[in-house]
Coordinates of C-alpha atoms and ligand atoms in Angstrom, one line a residue:
M1 CA -214.4 79.3 -86.1
T2 CA -217.2 79.2 -83.6
T3 CA -218.5 76.0 -85.2
T4 CA -215.1 74.3 -84.9
F5 CA -214.8 75.4 -81.2
A6 CA -218.4 74.2 -80.5
S7 CA -217.8 70.9 -82.2
D8 CA -214.5 70.5 -80.3
I9 CA -216.4 70.9 -77.0
T10 CA -219.1 68.5 -78.2
G11 CA -216.3 66.0 -79.2
Q12 CA -214.6 66.3 -75.8
R13 CA -218.0 65.7 -74.0
A14 CA -218.7 62.7 -76.2
A15 CA -215.2 61.3 -75.4
H16 CA -215.8 61.9 -71.6
L17 CA -219.2 60.2 -71.9
D18 CA -217.6 57.2 -73.7
A19 CA -215.0 57.0 -71.0
D20 CA -217.7 57.2 -68.3
V21 CA -219.8 54.5 -70.0
S22 CA -216.8 52.1 -70.4
G23 CA -215.5 53.0 -66.9
Q24 CA -218.9 52.3 -65.4
K25 CA -219.1 49.0 -67.2
H26 CA -215.6 48.0 -66.0
F27 CA -216.5 49.1 -62.4
D28 CA -219.8 47.1 -62.5
Q29 CA -217.9 44.1 -63.7
L30 CA -215.3 44.4 -60.9
I31 CA -218.1 44.5 -58.3
A32 CA -220.1 41.7 -59.9
D33 CA -216.9 39.5 -59.9
D34 CA -216.3 40.5 -56.2
S35 CA -212.9 41.8 -57.4
R36 CA -210.9 44.8 -56.2
V37 CA -211.2 48.4 -57.4
E38 CA -207.8 50.2 -57.4
P39 CA -207.1 53.9 -57.3
T40 CA -206.4 54.2 -61.0
D41 CA -209.7 52.5 -62.0
W42 CA -212.7 54.6 -63.0
M43 CA -215.2 54.7 -60.2
P44 CA -218.6 56.4 -59.7
E45 CA -218.4 59.7 -57.8
G46 CA -220.7 58.3 -55.1
Y47 CA -218.4 55.3 -54.5
R48 CA -215.4 57.7 -54.1
K49 CA -217.3 60.0 -51.8
T50 CA -218.7 57.2 -49.5
L51 CA -215.3 55.6 -49.2
T52 CA -213.5 58.9 -48.5
R53 CA -216.1 59.5 -45.8
Q54 CA -215.9 56.1 -44.2
V55 CA -212.1 55.6 -44.5
S56 CA -211.3 59.2 -43.2
Q57 CA -213.7 58.9 -40.4
H58 CA -212.2 55.6 -39.5
A59 CA -208.7 57.2 -39.5
H60 CA -210.0 60.1 -37.3
S61 CA -211.4 57.5 -34.9
E62 CA -208.1 55.7 -34.6
I63 CA -206.4 59.1 -33.8
I64 CA -209.0 60.4 -31.4
G65 CA -209.2 56.9 -29.9
M66 CA -205.7 57.2 -28.6
Q67 CA -206.8 59.7 -26.0
P68 CA -208.8 57.6 -23.4
E69 CA -206.1 55.1 -23.0
A70 CA -203.1 57.4 -23.3
N71 CA -204.5 59.1 -20.3
W72 CA -203.5 55.9 -18.3
I73 CA -200.0 55.5 -19.6
S74 CA -198.5 57.5 -16.7
R75 CA -200.7 55.6 -14.2
A76 CA -200.5 52.0 -15.4
P77 CA -200.0 49.7 -12.4
S78 CA -196.7 48.3 -13.4
L79 CA -193.8 48.8 -15.8
K80 CA -195.0 45.8 -17.9
R81 CA -198.5 47.2 -18.2
K82 CA -197.1 50.6 -19.1
A83 CA -194.9 49.2 -21.9
I84 CA -197.8 47.2 -23.3
L85 CA -200.2 50.2 -23.2
I86 CA -197.6 52.5 -24.9
A87 CA -197.3 50.0 -27.7
K88 CA -201.0 49.7 -28.0
V89 CA -201.6 53.4 -28.2
Q90 CA -198.8 53.7 -30.7
D91 CA -200.4 51.0 -32.8
E92 CA -203.6 53.1 -33.0
A93 CA -201.6 56.0 -34.3
G94 CA -200.2 53.7 -37.0
H95 CA -203.7 52.6 -37.9
G96 CA -204.7 56.2 -38.4
L97 CA -201.7 56.8 -40.7
Y98 CA -202.4 53.7 -42.9
L99 CA -206.0 54.8 -43.1
Y100 CA -205.2 58.4 -44.0
S101 CA -202.9 57.1 -46.7
A102 CA -205.7 54.8 -48.0
A103 CA -208.1 57.7 -48.0
E104 CA -205.7 59.9 -49.9
T105 CA -205.6 57.5 -52.8
L106 CA -209.2 58.5 -53.4
G107 CA -208.1 62.0 -54.3
T108 CA -208.4 64.2 -51.2
D109 CA -205.2 65.1 -49.4
R110 CA -204.6 64.5 -45.8
E111 CA -204.5 68.2 -44.9
E112 CA -208.1 68.6 -46.1
L113 CA -209.2 65.4 -44.3
V114 CA -207.6 66.5 -41.0
E115 CA -209.2 70.0 -41.4
Q116 CA -212.6 68.3 -41.7
L117 CA -212.0 66.6 -38.3
L118 CA -210.6 69.8 -36.7
S119 CA -213.5 71.9 -37.9
G120 CA -216.0 69.4 -36.6
K121 CA -217.3 68.6 -40.1
A122 CA -216.2 65.0 -40.0
K123 CA -217.3 62.4 -37.5
Y124 CA -215.3 60.0 -35.5
S125 CA -216.5 57.0 -33.5
S126 CA -219.0 57.8 -30.7
I127 CA -217.2 55.4 -28.3
F128 CA -214.2 57.7 -27.9
N129 CA -216.3 60.4 -26.3
Y130 CA -216.5 58.3 -23.1
P131 CA -213.9 58.7 -20.4
A132 CA -211.6 55.9 -19.1
R133 CA -212.3 56.4 -15.4
T134 CA -210.4 53.5 -13.9
W135 CA -207.7 51.1 -14.8
A136 CA -210.4 48.5 -15.4
D137 CA -211.8 50.8 -18.1
V138 CA -208.5 50.3 -20.0
G139 CA -209.3 46.5 -19.9
A140 CA -212.9 47.1 -21.0
I141 CA -211.7 49.3 -23.9
G142 CA -209.3 46.6 -25.0
W143 CA -211.8 43.7 -24.7
L144 CA -215.0 45.4 -25.8
V145 CA -214.0 48.4 -27.9
D146 CA -211.2 46.6 -29.8
G147 CA -213.4 43.5 -29.8
A148 CA -216.2 45.5 -31.6
A149 CA -213.6 47.1 -33.9
I150 CA -212.4 43.6 -34.9
A151 CA -216.0 42.3 -35.5
N152 CA -216.6 45.3 -37.7
Q153 CA -213.3 45.3 -39.5
V154 CA -212.6 41.7 -40.3
P155 CA -215.2 41.8 -43.1
L156 CA -213.7 45.1 -44.2
C157 CA -210.5 43.1 -45.2
R158 CA -212.8 42.0 -48.1
A159 CA -214.0 45.5 -49.0
S160 CA -214.0 46.2 -52.7
Y161 CA -211.6 49.1 -52.5
G162 CA -208.1 47.6 -52.6
P163 CA -206.1 50.1 -50.5
Y164 CA -208.7 50.1 -47.7
A165 CA -209.0 46.3 -47.7
R166 CA -205.3 45.8 -47.6
S167 CA -204.8 48.3 -44.7
M168 CA -207.5 46.4 -42.7
V169 CA -205.5 43.2 -42.8
R170 CA -202.6 44.5 -40.7
I171 CA -204.9 46.6 -38.5
C172 CA -207.1 43.6 -37.6
K173 CA -204.0 41.5 -36.6
E174 CA -202.9 44.3 -34.3
E175 CA -206.4 44.8 -32.9
S176 CA -206.6 41.1 -31.9
F177 CA -203.5 41.6 -29.8
H178 CA -205.2 44.7 -28.3
Q179 CA -208.3 42.7 -27.5
R180 CA -206.3 40.0 -25.7
Q181 CA -204.4 42.6 -23.6
G182 CA -207.8 44.1 -22.5
W183 CA -209.1 40.6 -21.7
E184 CA -206.1 39.8 -19.7
I185 CA -206.4 43.0 -17.6
L186 CA -210.0 42.2 -16.8
Y187 CA -209.1 38.5 -16.1
E188 CA -206.5 39.6 -13.5
L189 CA -209.0 42.0 -11.9
A190 CA -211.9 39.6 -12.0
N191 CA -209.8 37.0 -10.2
G192 CA -208.3 39.5 -7.7
T193 CA -209.8 41.0 -4.6
P194 CA -213.6 41.6 -4.3
E195 CA -212.9 45.3 -4.9
Q196 CA -210.9 44.6 -8.1
K197 CA -213.7 42.3 -9.4
Q198 CA -216.2 45.0 -8.6
M199 CA -214.1 47.5 -10.5
A200 CA -214.0 45.2 -13.6
Q201 CA -217.8 44.7 -13.4
E202 CA -218.4 48.4 -13.2
A203 CA -216.1 49.0 -16.2
I204 CA -218.0 46.6 -18.4
N205 CA -221.3 48.0 -17.2
R206 CA -220.1 51.4 -18.5
F207 CA -218.8 50.1 -21.8
Y208 CA -221.4 47.5 -22.9
G209 CA -224.0 49.9 -24.4
P210 CA -221.5 52.3 -26.0
A211 CA -219.5 49.4 -27.5
L212 CA -222.7 47.9 -29.1
Q213 CA -223.4 51.4 -30.6
M214 CA -220.1 51.4 -32.3
F215 CA -221.7 49.3 -35.1
G216 CA -223.8 52.3 -36.0
P217 CA -227.6 53.0 -36.0
P218 CA -230.1 50.2 -36.5
D219 CA -230.4 49.0 -40.1
D220 CA -233.7 50.8 -40.7
E221 CA -232.0 54.1 -39.7
S222 CA -228.7 53.5 -41.5
P223 CA -228.8 55.7 -44.7
N224 CA -225.5 54.4 -46.1
S225 CA -225.7 50.7 -45.5
R226 CA -227.7 49.6 -48.5
Q227 CA -225.6 51.2 -51.1
S228 CA -222.3 50.4 -49.3
M229 CA -223.4 46.7 -49.3
A230 CA -224.3 46.8 -53.0
W231 CA -220.8 48.2 -53.7
N232 CA -219.2 45.4 -51.5
I233 CA -217.7 48.0 -49.1
K234 CA -219.7 46.7 -46.2
R235 CA -220.3 43.0 -46.2
F236 CA -222.8 42.9 -43.3
S237 CA -225.3 45.3 -42.0
N238 CA -224.9 47.2 -38.7
D239 CA -227.4 45.0 -36.9
E240 CA -225.9 41.8 -38.3
L241 CA -222.4 42.7 -37.0
R242 CA -223.8 43.9 -33.6
Q243 CA -225.6 40.5 -33.2
R244 CA -222.4 38.6 -34.0
F245 CA -220.5 40.6 -31.4
V246 CA -223.1 40.0 -28.7
D247 CA -223.0 36.3 -29.5
M248 CA -219.2 36.4 -29.1
I249 CA -218.9 38.4 -25.9
V250 CA -221.6 36.7 -23.7
P251 CA -219.6 33.5 -23.3
Q252 CA -216.4 35.5 -22.9
A253 CA -218.0 37.5 -20.0
E254 CA -219.0 34.2 -18.4
A255 CA -215.4 33.0 -18.6
L256 CA -214.4 36.1 -16.8
G257 CA -216.9 35.5 -14.1
L258 CA -218.6 38.8 -15.0
H259 CA -222.0 39.6 -16.6
F260 CA -223.7 42.3 -18.7
E261 CA -226.4 44.3 -16.9
D262 CA -229.0 43.8 -19.6
P263 CA -232.2 42.2 -18.3
D264 CA -233.2 41.2 -21.9
L265 CA -230.0 39.4 -22.6
K266 CA -230.8 35.7 -23.0
W267 CA -230.1 32.8 -25.4
N268 CA -232.9 32.4 -28.0
E269 CA -232.9 28.8 -29.0
E270 CA -235.1 29.4 -32.0
R271 CA -232.9 32.1 -33.5
G272 CA -229.7 30.5 -32.4
H273 CA -228.5 33.9 -31.1
Y274 CA -228.6 36.0 -27.9
D275 CA -231.5 38.4 -27.6
F276 CA -230.5 41.7 -26.1
G277 CA -232.2 44.9 -24.9
E278 CA -232.9 48.0 -26.9
L279 CA -229.9 50.4 -26.8
D280 CA -230.3 54.0 -25.9
W281 CA -230.3 55.6 -29.3
S282 CA -231.1 59.0 -28.1
E283 CA -227.8 58.9 -26.1
F284 CA -226.0 57.8 -29.3
K285 CA -227.5 60.7 -31.3
S286 CA -226.5 63.1 -28.6
V287 CA -222.9 61.8 -28.4
V288 CA -222.5 61.8 -32.2
S289 CA -223.8 65.4 -32.4
G290 CA -221.2 66.6 -30.0
N291 CA -222.8 66.3 -26.6
G292 CA -221.1 63.3 -25.1
P293 CA -219.2 63.4 -21.9
C294 CA -215.8 64.1 -23.5
N295 CA -216.5 65.5 -27.1
E296 CA -215.2 68.9 -26.2
Q297 CA -212.2 67.7 -24.3
R298 CA -211.2 65.3 -27.2
M299 CA -211.4 68.0 -29.9
K300 CA -209.6 70.5 -27.7
H301 CA -206.8 68.1 -27.1
R302 CA -206.6 67.1 -30.8
R303 CA -206.5 70.8 -32.0
Q304 CA -203.8 71.6 -29.5
A305 CA -201.7 68.5 -30.5
H306 CA -202.1 69.6 -34.2
E307 CA -200.9 73.1 -33.5
E308 CA -198.0 71.8 -31.5
G309 CA -197.1 69.5 -34.3
A310 CA -196.9 72.3 -36.9
W311 CA -193.1 72.5 -36.8
V312 CA -192.8 68.8 -37.5
R313 CA -195.0 69.2 -40.6
E314 CA -193.0 72.3 -41.7
A315 CA -189.7 70.4 -41.3
A316 CA -191.0 67.4 -43.2
A317 CA -192.2 69.6 -46.1
A318 CA -188.9 71.5 -46.2
Y319 CA -187.0 68.1 -46.3
V320 CA -189.2 66.9 -49.2
R321 CA -188.6 70.2 -51.1
R322 CA -184.9 70.0 -50.5
Q323 CA -184.8 66.3 -51.7
A324 CA -186.7 67.3 -54.9
E325 CA -184.4 70.3 -55.6
Q326 CA -181.3 68.1 -55.1
S327 CA -182.7 65.4 -57.4
E328 CA -183.2 67.9 -60.3
P329 CA -180.3 68.0 -62.7
G330 CA -178.2 71.1 -62.1
A331 CA -180.0 72.0 -58.8
L332 CA -176.8 71.5 -56.8
I333 CA -174.7 73.7 -59.1
A334 CA -177.2 76.5 -58.9
Ligands
LIG1 N1 -220.0 56.9 -34.2 O1 -225.5 54.9 -42.5 P1 -224.6 54.5 -41.3 C1 -211.5 51.5 -33.3 C2 -222.6 57.8 -38.5 S1 -211.9 52.3 -34.8 C3 -220.1 58.0 -34.8 O2 -224.8 53.2 -40.7 P2 -222.0 53.7 -42.3 C4 -210.1 51.2 -33.1 C5 -222.1 57.5 -39.9 O3 -220.7 57.9 -40.1 C6 -213.7 52.6 -34.6 N2 -220.8 58.1 -36.0 O4 -223.1 54.8 -41.7 C7 -209.7 51.6 -31.8 C8 -223.1 58.2 -40.7 O5 -222.8 59.6 -40.7 P3 -222.5 60.4 -42.0 C9 -214.2 53.2 -35.9 C10 -221.4 57.0 -36.4 O6 -220.8 54.5 -42.6 C11 -210.0 50.8 -30.7 C12 -224.4 58.1 -39.9 O7 -224.0 57.8 -38.5 N3 -214.4 52.1 -36.8 O8 -212.4 51.3 -32.6 C13 -221.3 55.8 -35.8 O9 -222.7 52.9 -43.4 C14 -209.6 51.3 -29.3 C15 -225.3 57.0 -40.4 O10 -224.7 55.7 -40.2 C16 -214.7 52.4 -38.1 O11 -214.8 53.6 -38.5 C17 -220.5 55.7 -34.6 N4 -220.4 54.6 -33.9 O12 -221.8 52.7 -41.1 C18 -208.9 52.7 -31.6 C19 -215.0 51.2 -39.0 N5 -222.0 54.8 -36.5 O13 -221.0 60.2 -42.3 C20 -208.5 53.1 -30.4 C21 -215.3 51.6 -40.4 C22 -222.5 55.5 -37.5 O14 -223.3 59.9 -43.1 C23 -208.8 52.4 -29.2 N6 -216.6 52.2 -40.5 N7 -222.1 56.8 -37.5 O15 -222.7 61.8 -41.7 C24 -217.7 51.5 -40.7 O16 -217.7 50.3 -40.7 C25 -219.0 52.3 -40.9 O17 -218.7 53.6 -41.2 C26 -219.9 52.3 -39.6 C27 -221.2 53.2 -39.9 C28 -220.4 50.9 -39.3 C29 -219.2 52.9 -38.4

C-alpha cells in the first residue's frame, strides 16, 4: 500500500517534471523565435513574477497618474481645455484597467494587486509624486511625461507577453494624443505674454529631470533589465530609452522657443546624440522610497477613493452573482 502510494507520488512528480521540461523547451523556442507567450502557455515562474510586477506597477502608475492633472480639471482656463483634460484623465483610467486585466491573466487577481498598491508594497512611477503647480505644468506633463511614457512604451508593443503587448498598442495611440495636447498648451503659453512664456519655461524646468528619471535607474543599477531583455519583455535598456527621449525633446523644446536648464546638454557629433548632465539619483531614490513631495497625498487620496468605491464593487459583484444564478438551469424556479 505504502509502496503504491509512494510510487504514485514519484509518478506524479515525474509527470510534472516532464511537463516542466517540455514547457520550458516550448517557452525557450517562443522567445528564440521572437514570438508571443500567451496566458495558457507554460512559462517560468520568474517570467510570470517579473511581468506581474511590471504590468501591475504600470497599471498603478496610470491610476495614480490621474491625480496631478485631475487637480486642474476644475481650473482649466476654458471649456475646451476642460473637456480635453477630462478626456485625457479618463483615458489614463482606461489604461489602468486594460493593464490590470493584462496582469490578471498571469494569475493574480486584481483585488490582490490593488491591495499591494494600497499597502505600499507595490511601486508606481516616481513622476506622479510631483505636484502640478500651474496650468503650464499640465502642458509639461502632457509633453514630457506622456512623451517619456511613449518612448518607453512603444517598444513594449513588441513585448513577448501577448496580453501586455496588445494592451500597449491602444495605450500608445492614446498617449500620443496626450503628448500633443501638452505640446499645444505649452506652444500657446510660449507664444503668449512674457509672463506666460516664463510660466511655460518654469514648468519644463521642474519636469525635465523627473521625466528623465521615469526610465528607471542607470543600466548598471537596474537589477531587472538584463533578464527582462533576455525574455524580450524590455527591448531597450533604461539608458538607451532615456537617450532616445533626450534626442527627441531637445529639438522640440527649440521649436517651442524654450530650453532645458542643463549646462551639460549639447550635441555630440561623434556619438550622434545629445550629451546631458547627471541626474539627481539620490532624489529619485528618496521619491521611490516614499519621500517625494506628494507621495503621502497621492496614497491618501487613492485609499479614500478606494473606500468610497466599495459600494460600486459590491454592486458589481452582486450583479455577477445574480447573472450566474439566473443562467443555472432551475435557478429561476427555485
Ligand atoms: N518610478 O531594474 P529596474 C505613464 C523601480 S505610465 C518608480 O530598472 P524595470 C502614463 C523598478 O520598479 C508610467 N520605480 O526595473 C501617464 C524596480 O523596483 P522593484 C509608468 C521605478 O522594471 C502619463 C527598481 O526601480 N510606466 O506615465 C522607476 O526593469 C501621464 C529597479 O529598476 C511604466 O510602468 C520609476 N520611474 O524597469 C499616466 C512602463 N523606475 O519592482 C498619467 C512599464 C524603476 O524591483 C499621466 N515599465 N523603478 O522593486 C517599465 O518599462 C519598467 O518597469 C521600468 C523600470 C523602465 C519603469
